[in-house]
JSON list of C-alpha atoms in Angstrom, two decimals:
[
{"chain": "J", "resi": 1313, "resn": "UNK", "atom": "CA", "xyz": [-11.23, -18.62, -0.59]},
{"chain": "J", "resi": 1314, "resn": "UNK", "atom": "CA", "xyz": [-14.91, -16.66, -1.16]},
{"chain": "J", "resi": 1315, "resn": "UNK", "atom": "CA", "xyz": [-15.88, -18.03, -4.58]},
{"chain": "J", "resi": 1316, "resn": "UNK", "atom": "CA", "xyz": [-19.34, -16.73, -4.88]},
{"chain": "J", "resi": 1317, "resn": "UNK", "atom": "CA", "xyz": [-17.57, -13.11, -4.11]},
{"chain": "J", "resi": 1318, "resn": "UNK", "atom": "CA", "xyz": [-15.50, -13.66, -6.99]},
{"chain": "J", "resi": 1319, "resn": "UNK", "atom": "CA", "xyz": [-18.07, -14.45, -9.40]},
{"chain": "J", "resi": 1320, "resn": "UNK", "atom": "CA", "xyz": [-20.20, -11.88, -8.32]},
{"chain": "J", "resi": 1321, "resn": "UNK", "atom": "CA", "xyz": [-17.46, -9.21, -8.55]},
{"chain": "J", "resi": 1322, "resn": "UNK", "atom": "CA", "xyz": [-17.16, -11.05, -12.21]},
{"chain": "J", "resi": 1323, "resn": "UNK", "atom": "CA", "xyz": [-20.74, -10.21, -12.89]},
{"chain": "J", "resi": 1324, "resn": "UNK", "atom": "CA", "xyz": [-20.53, -6.80, -12.35]},
{"chain": "J", "resi": 1325, "resn": "UNK", "atom": "CA", "xyz": [-17.09, -6.18, -14.00]},
{"chain": "J", "resi": 1326, "resn": "UNK", "atom": "CA", "xyz": [-18.94, -7.03, -17.45]},
{"chain": "J", "resi": 1327, "resn": "UNK", "atom": "CA", "xyz": [-22.48, -4.99, -16.59]},
{"chain": "J", "resi": 1328, "resn": "UNK", "atom": "CA", "xyz": [-20.43, -2.10, -15.49]},
{"chain": "J", "resi": 1329, "resn": "UNK", "atom": "CA", "xyz": [-17.85, -2.28, -18.68]},
{"chain": "J", "resi": 1330, "resn": "UNK", "atom": "CA", "xyz": [-21.47, -2.84, -21.04]},
{"chain": "J", "resi": 1331, "resn": "UNK", "atom": "CA", "xyz": [-23.00, -0.06, -19.46]},
{"chain": "J", "resi": 1332, "resn": "UNK", "atom": "CA", "xyz": [-19.61, 2.42, -19.60]},
{"chain": "J", "resi": 1333, "resn": "UNK", "atom": "CA", "xyz": [-19.30, 1.41, -23.10]},
{"chain": "J", "resi": 1334, "resn": "UNK", "atom": "CA", "xyz": [-23.17, 2.11, -24.18]},
{"chain": "J", "resi": 1335, "resn": "UNK", "atom": "CA", "xyz": [-23.22, 5.36, -22.46]},
{"chain": "J", "resi": 1336, "resn": "UNK", "atom": "CA", "xyz": [-19.76, 6.73, -23.64]},
{"chain": "J", "resi": 1337, "resn": "UNK", "atom": "CA", "xyz": [-20.86, 5.32, -27.04]},
{"chain": "J", "resi": 1338, "resn": "UNK", "atom": "CA", "xyz": [-23.95, 7.41, -26.91]},
{"chain": "J", "resi": 1339, "resn": "UNK", "atom": "CA", "xyz": [-22.36, 10.41, -25.92]},
{"chain": "J", "resi": 1340, "resn": "UNK", "atom": "CA", "xyz": [-19.86, 10.36, -28.27]},
{"chain": "J", "resi": 1341, "resn": "UNK", "atom": "CA", "xyz": [-21.82, 9.75, -31.58]},
{"chain": "J", "resi": 1342, "resn": "UNK", "atom": "CA", "xyz": [-25.16, 10.59, -30.60]},
{"chain": "J", "resi": 1343, "resn": "UNK", "atom": "CA", "xyz": [-25.20, 13.75, -28.72]},
{"chain": "J", "resi": 1344, "resn": "UNK", "atom": "CA", "xyz": [-21.67, 14.39, -30.60]},
{"chain": "J", "resi": 1345, "resn": "UNK", "atom": "CA", "xyz": [-20.57, 13.55, -33.78]},
{"chain": "J", "resi": 1346, "resn": "UNK", "atom": "CA", "xyz": [-17.58, 11.28, -33.04]},
{"chain": "J", "resi": 1347, "resn": "UNK", "atom": "CA", "xyz": [-14.15, 11.75, -31.35]},
{"chain": "J", "resi": 1348, "resn": "UNK", "atom": "CA", "xyz": [-13.00, 14.55, -33.83]},
{"chain": "J", "resi": 1349, "resn": "UNK", "atom": "CA", "xyz": [-16.35, 16.68, -33.12]},
{"chain": "J", "resi": 1350, "resn": "UNK", "atom": "CA", "xyz": [-15.42, 16.47, -29.62]},
{"chain": "J", "resi": 1351, "resn": "UNK", "atom": "CA", "xyz": [-11.81, 17.43, -29.75]},
{"chain": "J", "resi": 1352, "resn": "UNK", "atom": "CA", "xyz": [-12.79, 19.97, -32.19]},
{"chain": "J", "resi": 1353, "resn": "UNK", "atom": "CA", "xyz": [-15.18, 22.17, -30.27]},
{"chain": "J", "resi": 1354, "resn": "UNK", "atom": "CA", "xyz": [-13.29, 21.33, -27.21]},
{"chain": "J", "resi": 1355, "resn": "UNK", "atom": "CA", "xyz": [-10.18, 23.36, -28.98]},
{"chain": "J", "resi": 1356, "resn": "UNK", "atom": "CA", "xyz": [-12.44, 26.29, -29.13]},
{"chain": "J", "resi": 1357, "resn": "UNK", "atom": "CA", "xyz": [-13.53, 26.20, -25.47]},
{"chain": "J", "resi": 1358, "resn": "UNK", "atom": "CA", "xyz": [-10.97, 27.21, -23.03]},
{"chain": "J", "resi": 1359, "resn": "UNK", "atom": "CA", "xyz": [-12.03, 24.96, -19.73]},
{"chain": "J", "resi": 1360, "resn": "UNK", "atom": "CA", "xyz": [-12.16, 22.06, -22.36]},
{"chain": "J", "resi": 1361, "resn": "UNK", "atom": "CA", "xyz": [-9.13, 23.43, -23.88]},
{"chain": "J", "resi": 1362, "resn": "UNK", "atom": "CA", "xyz": [-6.62, 23.32, -20.57]},
{"chain": "J", "resi": 1363, "resn": "UNK", "atom": "CA", "xyz": [-7.66, 19.92, -19.63]},
{"chain": "J", "resi": 1364, "resn": "UNK", "atom": "CA", "xyz": [-5.60, 18.83, -22.57]},
{"chain": "J", "resi": 1365, "resn": "UNK", "atom": "CA", "xyz": [-2.62, 20.82, -22.24]},
{"chain": "J", "resi": 1366, "resn": "UNK", "atom": "CA", "xyz": [0.51, 20.81, -19.68]},
{"chain": "J", "resi": 1367, "resn": "UNK", "atom": "CA", "xyz": [0.18, 24.02, -18.11]},
{"chain": "J", "resi": 1368, "resn": "UNK", "atom": "CA", "xyz": [3.36, 24.06, -16.79]},
{"chain": "J", "resi": 1369, "resn": "UNK", "atom": "CA", "xyz": [6.97, 22.05, -16.46]},
{"chain": "J", "resi": 1370, "resn": "UNK", "atom": "CA", "xyz": [5.45, 20.89, -12.84]},
{"chain": "J", "resi": 1371, "resn": "UNK", "atom": "CA", "xyz": [2.43, 19.18, -15.14]},
{"chain": "J", "resi": 1372, "resn": "UNK", "atom": "CA", "xyz": [5.16, 16.35, -16.26]},
{"chain": "J", "resi": 1373, "resn": "UNK", "atom": "CA", "xyz": [6.20, 15.52, -12.71]},
{"chain": "J", "resi": 1374, "resn": "UNK", "atom": "CA", "xyz": [2.87, 15.40, -11.70]},
{"chain": "J", "resi": 1375, "resn": "UNK", "atom": "CA", "xyz": [1.65, 13.29, -14.46]},
{"chain": "J", "resi": 1376, "resn": "UNK", "atom": "CA", "xyz": [3.96, 11.02, -13.98]},
{"chain": "J", "resi": 1377, "resn": "UNK", "atom": "CA", "xyz": [3.59, 10.79, -10.15]},
{"chain": "J", "resi": 1378, "resn": "UNK", "atom": "CA", "xyz": [-0.32, 10.33, -11.03]},
{"chain": "J", "resi": 1379, "resn": "UNK", "atom": "CA", "xyz": [1.01, 7.53, -13.24]},
{"chain": "J", "resi": 1380, "resn": "UNK", "atom": "CA", "xyz": [2.94, 5.63, -10.69]},
{"chain": "J", "resi": 1381, "resn": "UNK", "atom": "CA", "xyz": [0.39, 6.08, -7.97]},
{"chain": "J", "resi": 1382, "resn": "UNK", "atom": "CA", "xyz": [-1.70, 4.45, -10.13]},
{"chain": "J", "resi": 1383, "resn": "UNK", "atom": "CA", "xyz": [-0.04, 1.51, -11.02]},
{"chain": "J", "resi": 1384, "resn": "UNK", "atom": "CA", "xyz": [0.89, 1.45, -7.41]},
{"chain": "J", "resi": 1385, "resn": "UNK", "atom": "CA", "xyz": [-3.09, 0.68, -6.54]},
{"chain": "J", "resi": 1386, "resn": "UNK", "atom": "CA", "xyz": [-3.70, -1.52, -9.15]},
{"chain": "J", "resi": 1387, "resn": "UNK", "atom": "CA", "xyz": [-1.62, -4.06, -7.23]},
{"chain": "J", "resi": 1388, "resn": "UNK", "atom": "CA", "xyz": [-1.41, -2.26, -3.42]},
{"chain": "J", "resi": 1389, "resn": "UNK", "atom": "CA", "xyz": [-5.10, -1.43, -2.64]},
{"chain": "J", "resi": 1390, "resn": "UNK", "atom": "CA", "xyz": [-6.61, -3.96, 0.08]},
{"chain": "J", "resi": 1391, "resn": "UNK", "atom": "CA", "xyz": [-9.63, -4.55, -3.01]},
{"chain": "J", "resi": 1392, "resn": "UNK", "atom": "CA", "xyz": [-7.09, -5.45, -5.62]},
{"chain": "J", "resi": 1393, "resn": "UNK", "atom": "CA", "xyz": [-4.79, -7.12, -3.48]},
{"chain": "J", "resi": 1394, "resn": "UNK", "atom": "CA", "xyz": [-8.05, -9.46, -2.37]},
{"chain": "J", "resi": 1395, "resn": "UNK", "atom": "CA", "xyz": [-8.76, -10.55, -5.63]},
{"chain": "J", "resi": 1396, "resn": "UNK", "atom": "CA", "xyz": [-5.58, -10.93, -7.73]},
{"chain": "J", "resi": 1397, "resn": "UNK", "atom": "CA", "xyz": [-3.58, -12.49, -4.75]},
{"chain": "J", "resi": 1398, "resn": "UNK", "atom": "CA", "xyz": [-6.12, -13.86, -1.44]},
{"chain": "J", "resi": 1399, "resn": "UNK", "atom": "CA", "xyz": [-8.73, -15.02, -3.82]},
{"chain": "J", "resi": 1400, "resn": "UNK", "atom": "CA", "xyz": [-6.82, -16.43, -6.79]},
{"chain": "J", "resi": 1401, "resn": "UNK", "atom": "CA", "xyz": [-6.78, -20.34, -6.82]},
{"chain": "J", "resi": 1402, "resn": "UNK", "atom": "CA", "xyz": [-5.11, -21.30, -9.61]},
{"chain": "J", "resi": 1403, "resn": "UNK", "atom": "CA", "xyz": [-1.46, -19.62, -10.63]},
{"chain": "J", "resi": 1404, "resn": "UNK", "atom": "CA", "xyz": [-2.34, -20.66, -14.59]},
{"chain": "J", "resi": 1405, "resn": "UNK", "atom": "CA", "xyz": [-5.29, -18.17, -13.48]},
{"chain": "J", "resi": 1406, "resn": "UNK", "atom": "CA", "xyz": [-2.43, -15.09, -14.10]},
{"chain": "J", "resi": 1407, "resn": "UNK", "atom": "CA", "xyz": [-1.83, -16.29, -17.88]},
{"chain": "J", "resi": 1408, "resn": "UNK", "atom": "CA", "xyz": [-5.20, -15.12, -18.98]},
{"chain": "J", "resi": 1409, "resn": "UNK", "atom": "CA", "xyz": [-5.15, -12.20, -16.31]},
{"chain": "J", "resi": 1410, "resn": "UNK", "atom": "CA", "xyz": [-1.93, -10.80, -17.53]},
{"chain": "J", "resi": 1411, "resn": "UNK", "atom": "CA", "xyz": [-3.73, -10.03, -20.91]},
{"chain": "J", "resi": 1412, "resn": "UNK", "atom": "CA", "xyz": [-6.95, -9.56, -20.05]},
{"chain": "J", "resi": 1413, "resn": "UNK", "atom": "CA", "xyz": [-7.02, -7.08, -17.39]},
{"chain": "J", "resi": 1414, "resn": "UNK", "atom": "CA", "xyz": [-4.73, -4.84, -19.81]},
{"chain": "J", "resi": 1415, "resn": "UNK", "atom": "CA", "xyz": [-7.66, -4.70, -22.19]},
{"chain": "J", "resi": 1416, "resn": "UNK", "atom": "CA", "xyz": [-10.25, -4.56, -19.95]},
{"chain": "J", "resi": 1417, "resn": "UNK", "atom": "CA", "xyz": [-8.72, -1.14, -18.53]},
{"chain": "J", "resi": 1418, "resn": "UNK", "atom": "CA", "xyz": [-8.17, -0.46, -22.57]},
{"chain": "J", "resi": 1419, "resn": "UNK", "atom": "CA", "xyz": [-12.00, -0.70, -23.31]},
{"chain": "J", "resi": 1420, "resn": "UNK", "atom": "CA", "xyz": [-13.14, 0.80, -19.88]},
{"chain": "J", "resi": 1421, "resn": "UNK", "atom": "CA", "xyz": [-10.63, 4.13, -20.88]},
{"chain": "J", "resi": 1422, "resn": "UNK", "atom": "CA", "xyz": [-11.72, 4.16, -24.40]},
{"chain": "J", "resi": 1423, "resn": "UNK", "atom": "CA", "xyz": [-14.48, 7.62, -23.61]},
{"chain": "J", "resi": 1424, "resn": "UNK", "atom": "CA", "xyz": [-13.23, 8.78, -20.38]},
{"chain": "J", "resi": 1425, "resn": "UNK", "atom": "CA", "xyz": [-11.92, 12.09, -22.49]},
{"chain": "J", "resi": 1426, "resn": "UNK", "atom": "CA", "xyz": [-14.69, 12.35, -24.82]},
{"chain": "J", "resi": 1427, "resn": "UNK", "atom": "CA", "xyz": [-17.15, 11.69, -21.40]},
{"chain": "J", "resi": 1428, "resn": "UNK", "atom": "CA", "xyz": [-14.99, 14.56, -19.84]},
{"chain": "J", "resi": 1429, "resn": "UNK", "atom": "CA", "xyz": [-14.63, 16.99, -22.49]},
{"chain": "J", "resi": 1430, "resn": "UNK", "atom": "CA", "xyz": [-18.64, 16.80, -23.46]},
{"chain": "J", "resi": 1431, "resn": "UNK", "atom": "CA", "xyz": [-19.39, 17.56, -19.92]},
{"chain": "J", "resi": 1432, "resn": "UNK", "atom": "CA", "xyz": [-17.45, 20.05, -19.82]},
{"chain": "J", "resi": 1433, "resn": "UNK", "atom": "CA", "xyz": [-18.93, 21.50, -23.54]},
{"chain": "J", "resi": 1434, "resn": "UNK", "atom": "CA", "xyz": [-22.42, 20.93, -22.59]},
{"chain": "J", "resi": 1435, "resn": "UNK", "atom": "CA", "xyz": [-22.74, 21.60, -18.70]},
{"chain": "J", "resi": 1436, "resn": "UNK", "atom": "CA", "xyz": [-19.76, 24.09, -18.08]},
{"chain": "J", "resi": 1437, "resn": "UNK", "atom": "CA", "xyz": [-18.24, 23.97, -14.53]},
{"chain": "J", "resi": 1438, "resn": "UNK", "atom": "CA", "xyz": [-21.27, 23.86, -12.41]},
{"chain": "J", "resi": 1439, "resn": "UNK", "atom": "CA", "xyz": [-22.19, 20.15, -12.13]},
{"chain": "J", "resi": 1440, "resn": "UNK", "atom": "CA", "xyz": [-19.46, 18.22, -10.47]},
{"chain": "J", "resi": 1441, "resn": "UNK", "atom": "CA", "xyz": [-17.58, 15.94, -13.17]},
{"chain": "J", "resi": 1442, "resn": "UNK", "atom": "CA", "xyz": [-17.92, 12.18, -11.21]},
{"chain": "J", "resi": 1443, "resn": "UNK", "atom": "CA", "xyz": [-21.51, 12.63, -12.22]},
{"chain": "J", "resi": 1444, "resn": "UNK", "atom": "CA", "xyz": [-21.24, 13.59, -15.96]},
{"chain": "J", "resi": 1445, "resn": "UNK", "atom": "CA", "xyz": [-22.50, 10.12, -17.57]},
{"chain": "J", "resi": 1446, "resn": "UNK", "atom": "CA", "xyz": [-25.54, 10.52, -15.90]},
{"chain": "J", "resi": 1447, "resn": "UNK", "atom": "CA", "xyz": [-25.91, 14.23, -15.94]},
{"chain": "J", "resi": 1448, "resn": "UNK", "atom": "CA", "xyz": [-25.22, 14.41, -19.78]},
{"chain": "J", "resi": 1449, "resn": "UNK", "atom": "CA", "xyz": [-27.97, 11.77, -20.61]},
{"chain": "J", "resi": 1450, "resn": "UNK", "atom": "CA", "xyz": [-30.32, 13.36, -18.66]},
{"chain": "J", "resi": 1451, "resn": "UNK", "atom": "CA", "xyz": [-29.70, 16.88, -20.05]},
{"chain": "J", "resi": 1452, "resn": "UNK", "atom": "CA", "xyz": [-30.47, 15.46, -23.09]},
{"chain": "J", "resi": 1453, "resn": "UNK", "atom": "CA", "xyz": [-33.53, 13.62, -21.97]},
{"chain": "J", "resi": 1454, "resn": "UNK", "atom": "CA", "xyz": [-32.93, 10.13, -23.13]},
{"chain": "J", "resi": 1455, "resn": "UNK", "atom": "CA", "xyz": [-34.06, 8.30, -19.29]},
{"chain": "J", "resi": 1456, "resn": "UNK", "atom": "CA", "xyz": [-33.36, 4.50, -20.53]},
{"chain": "J", "resi": 1457, "resn": "UNK", "atom": "CA", "xyz": [-29.29, 5.71, -21.08]},
{"chain": "J", "resi": 1458, "resn": "UNK", "atom": "CA", "xyz": [-29.13, 7.27, -18.28]},
{"chain": "J", "resi": 1459, "resn": "UNK", "atom": "CA", "xyz": [-30.80, 4.41, -16.41]},
{"chain": "J", "resi": 1460, "resn": "UNK", "atom": "CA", "xyz": [-27.82, 2.26, -17.63]},
{"chain": "J", "resi": 1461, "resn": "UNK", "atom": "CA", "xyz": [-25.16, 4.88, -16.64]},
{"chain": "J", "resi": 1462, "resn": "UNK", "atom": "CA", "xyz": [-26.92, 4.79, -12.81]},
{"chain": "J", "resi": 1463, "resn": "UNK", "atom": "CA", "xyz": [-27.21, 1.00, -12.85]},
{"chain": "J", "resi": 1464, "resn": "UNK", "atom": "CA", "xyz": [-23.27, 0.75, -14.22]},
{"chain": "J", "resi": 1465, "resn": "UNK", "atom": "CA", "xyz": [-22.41, 3.30, -11.22]},
{"chain": "J", "resi": 1466, "resn": "UNK", "atom": "CA", "xyz": [-24.30, 1.29, -8.89]},
{"chain": "J", "resi": 1467, "resn": "UNK", "atom": "CA", "xyz": [-22.70, -2.25, -9.65]},
{"chain": "J", "resi": 1468, "resn": "UNK", "atom": "CA", "xyz": [-19.18, -0.62, -9.78]},
{"chain": "J", "resi": 1469, "resn": "UNK", "atom": "CA", "xyz": [-19.94, 1.01, -6.21]},
{"chain": "J", "resi": 1470, "resn": "UNK", "atom": "CA", "xyz": [-21.46, -2.12, -4.87]},
{"chain": "J", "resi": 1471, "resn": "UNK", "atom": "CA", "xyz": [-18.19, -4.25, -6.35]},
{"chain": "J", "resi": 1472, "resn": "UNK", "atom": "CA", "xyz": [-15.90, -1.95, -4.46]},
{"chain": "J", "resi": 1473, "resn": "UNK", "atom": "CA", "xyz": [-18.10, -1.94, -1.06]},
{"chain": "J", "resi": 1474, "resn": "UNK", "atom": "CA", "xyz": [-18.07, -5.92, -1.09]},
{"chain": "J", "resi": 1475, "resn": "UNK", "atom": "CA", "xyz": [-14.53, -6.54, -1.96]},
{"chain": "J", "resi": 1476, "resn": "UNK", "atom": "CA", "xyz": [-12.86, -3.97, -0.14]},
{"chain": "J", "resi": 1477, "resn": "UNK", "atom": "CA", "xyz": [-15.06, -4.49, 3.17]},
{"chain": "J", "resi": 1478, "resn": "UNK", "atom": "CA", "xyz": [-14.22, -8.33, 3.00]},
{"chain": "J", "resi": 1479, "resn": "UNK", "atom": "CA", "xyz": [-10.51, -7.30, 2.42]},
{"chain": "J", "resi": 1480, "resn": "UNK", "atom": "CA", "xyz": [-10.26, -4.95, 5.69]},
{"chain": "J", "resi": 1481, "resn": "UNK", "atom": "CA", "xyz": [-12.24, -7.22, 7.70]},
{"chain": "J", "resi": 1482, "resn": "UNK", "atom": "CA", "xyz": [-9.76, -9.77, 6.94]},
{"chain": "J", "resi": 1483, "resn": "UNK", "atom": "CA", "xyz": [-6.49, -7.62, 7.77]},
{"chain": "J", "resi": 1484, "resn": "UNK", "atom": "CA", "xyz": [-8.08, -6.64, 10.95]},
{"chain": "J", "resi": 1485, "resn": "UNK", "atom": "CA", "xyz": [-9.00, -10.11, 12.30]},
{"chain": "J", "resi": 1486, "resn": "UNK", "atom": "CA", "xyz": [-5.85, -11.70, 10.92]},
{"chain": "J", "resi": 1487, "resn": "UNK", "atom": "CA", "xyz": [-3.44, -8.95, 11.72]},
{"chain": "J", "resi": 1488, "resn": "UNK", "atom": "CA", "xyz": [-4.63, -6.96, 15.10]},
{"chain": "J", "resi": 1489, "resn": "UNK", "atom": "CA", "xyz": [-7.22, -8.94, 16.85]},
{"chain": "J", "resi": 1490, "resn": "UNK", "atom": "CA", "xyz": [-6.27, -12.91, 16.29]},
{"chain": "J", "resi": 1491, "resn": "UNK", "atom": "CA", "xyz": [-3.02, -12.26, 17.71]},
{"chain": "J", "resi": 1492, "resn": "UNK", "atom": "CA", "xyz": [-4.25, -10.25, 20.37]},
{"chain": "J", "resi": 1493, "resn": "UNK", "atom": "CA", "xyz": [-6.39, -13.32, 20.96]},
{"chain": "J", "resi": 1494, "resn": "UNK", "atom": "CA", "xyz": [-4.04, -16.28, 20.54]},
{"chain": "J", "resi": 1495, "resn": "UNK", "atom": "CA", "xyz": [-1.16, -14.13, 22.99]},
{"chain": "J", "resi": 1496, "resn": "UNK", "atom": "CA", "xyz": [-3.90, -13.59, 25.81]},
{"chain": "J", "resi": 1497, "resn": "UNK", "atom": "CA", "xyz": [-4.59, -17.81, 26.14]},
{"chain": "J", "resi": 1498, "resn": "UNK", "atom": "CA", "xyz": [-8.12, -16.95, 27.03]},
{"chain": "J", "resi": 1499, "resn": "UNK", "atom": "CA", "xyz": [-9.77, -18.94, 24.26]},
{"chain": "J", "resi": 1500, "resn": "UNK", "atom": "CA", "xyz": [-9.32, -22.45, 23.98]},
{"chain": "J", "resi": 1501, "resn": "UNK", "atom": "CA", "xyz": [-7.71, -23.33, 20.20]},
{"chain": "J", "resi": 1502, "resn": "UNK", "atom": "CA", "xyz": [-11.31, -25.14, 19.19]},
{"chain": "J", "resi": 1503, "resn": "UNK", "atom": "CA", "xyz": [-13.06, -22.21, 19.57]},
{"chain": "J", "resi": 1504, "resn": "UNK", "atom": "CA", "xyz": [-10.52, -19.53, 17.51]},
{"chain": "J", "resi": 1505, "resn": "UNK", "atom": "CA", "xyz": [-12.03, -20.33, 13.85]},
{"chain": "J", "resi": 1506, "resn": "UNK", "atom": "CA", "xyz": [-15.77, -19.53, 15.47]},
{"chain": "J", "resi": 1507, "resn": "UNK", "atom": "CA", "xyz": [-14.26, -16.23, 17.06]},
{"chain": "J", "resi": 1508, "resn": "UNK", "atom": "CA", "xyz": [-12.09, -15.37, 14.04]},
{"chain": "J", "resi": 1509, "resn": "UNK", "atom": "CA", "xyz": [-15.23, -15.78, 11.81]},
{"chain": "J", "resi": 1510, "resn": "UNK", "atom": "CA", "xyz": [-17.42, -13.33, 14.14]},
{"chain": "J", "resi": 1511, "resn": "UNK", "atom": "CA", "xyz": [-14.71, -10.86, 14.50]},
{"chain": "J", "resi": 1512, "resn": "UNK", "atom": "CA", "xyz": [-14.62, -10.51, 10.96]},
{"chain": "J", "resi": 1513, "resn": "UNK", "atom": "CA", "xyz": [-18.41, -10.01, 10.79]},
{"chain": "J", "resi": 1514, "resn": "UNK", "atom": "CA", "xyz": [-18.28, -7.18, 13.72]},
{"chain": "J", "resi": 1515, "resn": "UNK", "atom": "CA", "xyz": [-15.67, -5.98, 11.54]},
{"chain": "J", "resi": 1516, "resn": "UNK", "atom": "CA", "xyz": [-17.58, -5.96, 8.35]},
{"chain": "J", "resi": 1517, "resn": "UNK", "atom": "CA", "xyz": [-20.08, -3.74, 10.70]},
{"chain": "J", "resi": 1518, "resn": "UNK", "atom": "CA", "xyz": [-17.75, -1.68, 12.24]},
{"chain": "J", "resi": 1519, "resn": "UNK", "atom": "CA", "xyz": [-16.22, -0.56, 8.53]},
{"chain": "J", "resi": 1520, "resn": "UNK", "atom": "CA", "xyz": [-19.64, -0.07, 7.21]},
{"chain": "J", "resi": 1521, "resn": "UNK", "atom": "CA", "xyz": [-20.58, 2.58, 9.93]},
{"chain": "J", "resi": 1522, "resn": "UNK", "atom": "CA", "xyz": [-17.01, 4.23, 9.77]},
{"chain": "J", "resi": 1523, "resn": "UNK", "atom": "CA", "xyz": [-17.28, 4.40, 6.21]},
{"chain": "J", "resi": 1524, "resn": "UNK", "atom": "CA", "xyz": [-20.64, 6.21, 6.12]},
{"chain": "J", "resi": 1525, "resn": "UNK", "atom": "CA", "xyz": [-19.44, 8.47, 8.95]},
{"chain": "J", "resi": 1526, "resn": "UNK", "atom": "CA", "xyz": [-16.78, 9.18, 6.50]},
{"chain": "J", "resi": 1527, "resn": "UNK", "atom": "CA", "xyz": [-19.12, 9.82, 3.89]},
{"chain": "J", "resi": 1528, "resn": "UNK", "atom": "CA", "xyz": [-21.18, 12.02, 5.67]},
{"chain": "J", "resi": 1529, "resn": "UNK", "atom": "CA", "xyz": [-18.40, 14.63, 7.40]},
{"chain": "J", "resi": 1530, "resn": "UNK", "atom": "CA", "xyz": [-16.01, 14.31, 4.75]},
{"chain": "J", "resi": 1531, "resn": "UNK", "atom": "CA", "xyz": [-16.33, 12.96, 1.58]},
{"chain": "J", "resi": 1532, "resn": "UNK", "atom": "CA", "xyz": [-19.49, 14.60, 0.93]},
{"chain": "J", "resi": 1533, "resn": "UNK", "atom": "CA", "xyz": [-17.32, 17.39, 0.55]},
{"chain": "J", "resi": 1534, "resn": "UNK", "atom": "CA", "xyz": [-14.97, 16.45, -2.10]},
{"chain": "J", "resi": 1535, "resn": "UNK", "atom": "CA", "xyz": [-14.66, 14.89, -5.19]},
{"chain": "J", "resi": 1536, "resn": "UNK", "atom": "CA", "xyz": [-14.24, 11.00, -5.81]},
{"chain": "J", "resi": 1537, "resn": "UNK", "atom": "CA", "xyz": [-11.03, 11.96, -7.57]},
{"chain": "J", "resi": 1538, "resn": "UNK", "atom": "CA", "xyz": [-9.27, 13.90, -4.67]},
{"chain": "J", "resi": 1539, "resn": "UNK", "atom": "CA", "xyz": [-10.38, 10.80, -2.35]},
{"chain": "J", "resi": 1540, "resn": "UNK", "atom": "CA", "xyz": [-9.13, 8.24, -4.73]},
{"chain": "J", "resi": 1541, "resn": "UNK", "atom": "CA", "xyz": [-5.41, 10.10, -4.91]},
{"chain": "J", "resi": 1542, "resn": "UNK", "atom": "CA", "xyz": [-5.23, 9.58, -1.09]},
{"chain": "J", "resi": 1543, "resn": "UNK", "atom": "CA", "xyz": [-5.91, 6.41, -0.89]},
{"chain": "J", "resi": 1544, "resn": "UNK", "atom": "CA", "xyz": [-3.54, 5.55, -3.61]},
{"chain": "J", "resi": 1545, "resn": "UNK", "atom": "CA", "xyz": [-0.83, 7.66, -1.92]},
{"chain": "J", "resi": 1546, "resn": "UNK", "atom": "CA", "xyz": [-1.73, 5.45, 1.14]},
{"chain": "J", "resi": 1547, "resn": "UNK", "atom": "CA", "xyz": [-1.39, 2.08, -0.94]},
{"chain": "J", "resi": 1548, "resn": "UNK", "atom": "CA", "xyz": [1.92, 3.61, -2.47]},
{"chain": "J", "resi": 1549, "resn": "UNK", "atom": "CA", "xyz": [3.28, 3.45, 1.01]},
{"chain": "J", "resi": 1550, "resn": "UNK", "atom": "CA", "xyz": [2.77, -0.68, 0.91]},
{"chain": "J", "resi": 1551, "resn": "UNK", "atom": "CA", "xyz": [5.03, -0.82, -2.14]},
{"chain": "J", "resi": 1552, "resn": "UNK", "atom": "CA", "xyz": [8.54, -0.88, -0.82]},
{"chain": "J", "resi": 1553, "resn": "UNK", "atom": "CA", "xyz": [7.16, -3.37, 1.72]},
{"chain": "J", "resi": 1554, "resn": "UNK", "atom": "CA", "xyz": [6.08, -6.25, -0.67]},
{"chain": "J", "resi": 1555, "resn": "UNK", "atom": "CA", "xyz": [8.66, -5.45, -3.37]},
{"chain": "J", "resi": 1556, "resn": "UNK", "atom": "CA", "xyz": [11.39, -5.85, -0.91]},
{"chain": "J", "resi": 1557, "resn": "UNK", "atom": "CA", "xyz": [9.44, -8.67, 0.55]},
{"chain": "J", "resi": 1558, "resn": "UNK", "atom": "CA", "xyz": [9.17, -10.56, -2.69]}
]
């Protein structure tokens, strides 16, 4: 168990939540005059209004599939599974997580729609929606709130990288590299622990390199949402195996 990592992620989650609530509250109640003002203005702006409407019968099916994929991702993305299952030291912790995790999701999503609509109203379609929190605060010249938005985003990205890298390195060493080494019988048993640890370290470095290459070649040209959906779809393929195994 990586107790230090879990503590770090917990601290990062608090910073991320506080930053999002403060920036979201600033955009909703300082830049605009509350939820009613934002939604009222959105009704008169086509690009923003379209975000609130189901454009066709297919939209309901797409919405259902997105919700289903998101639910699968909560359980089956490597970083989610790492924290919820691998790092769980006591089953009693689930009694708290079963209400605290949904509460956290509720709080961190309160200002999502106001920020999305506010970004459309103020900045149009020229700015990537992934950057609305930072762009709106800079547009209004409030650099302290912009700094908090950057800090929250940096904290969230760091947490994702740390947990995902550890989870994937464990998967590589436990399910790919170690079986090959054990089957080859070339390394004495008392050396396997040290070899496994070094393999995980090398895997982490390799994952960093591959991830940067992916960012440079692919991810830099697409939105975070579209890339995330591909990850969700990939993780959803693990659901039948895990549920069937349980």
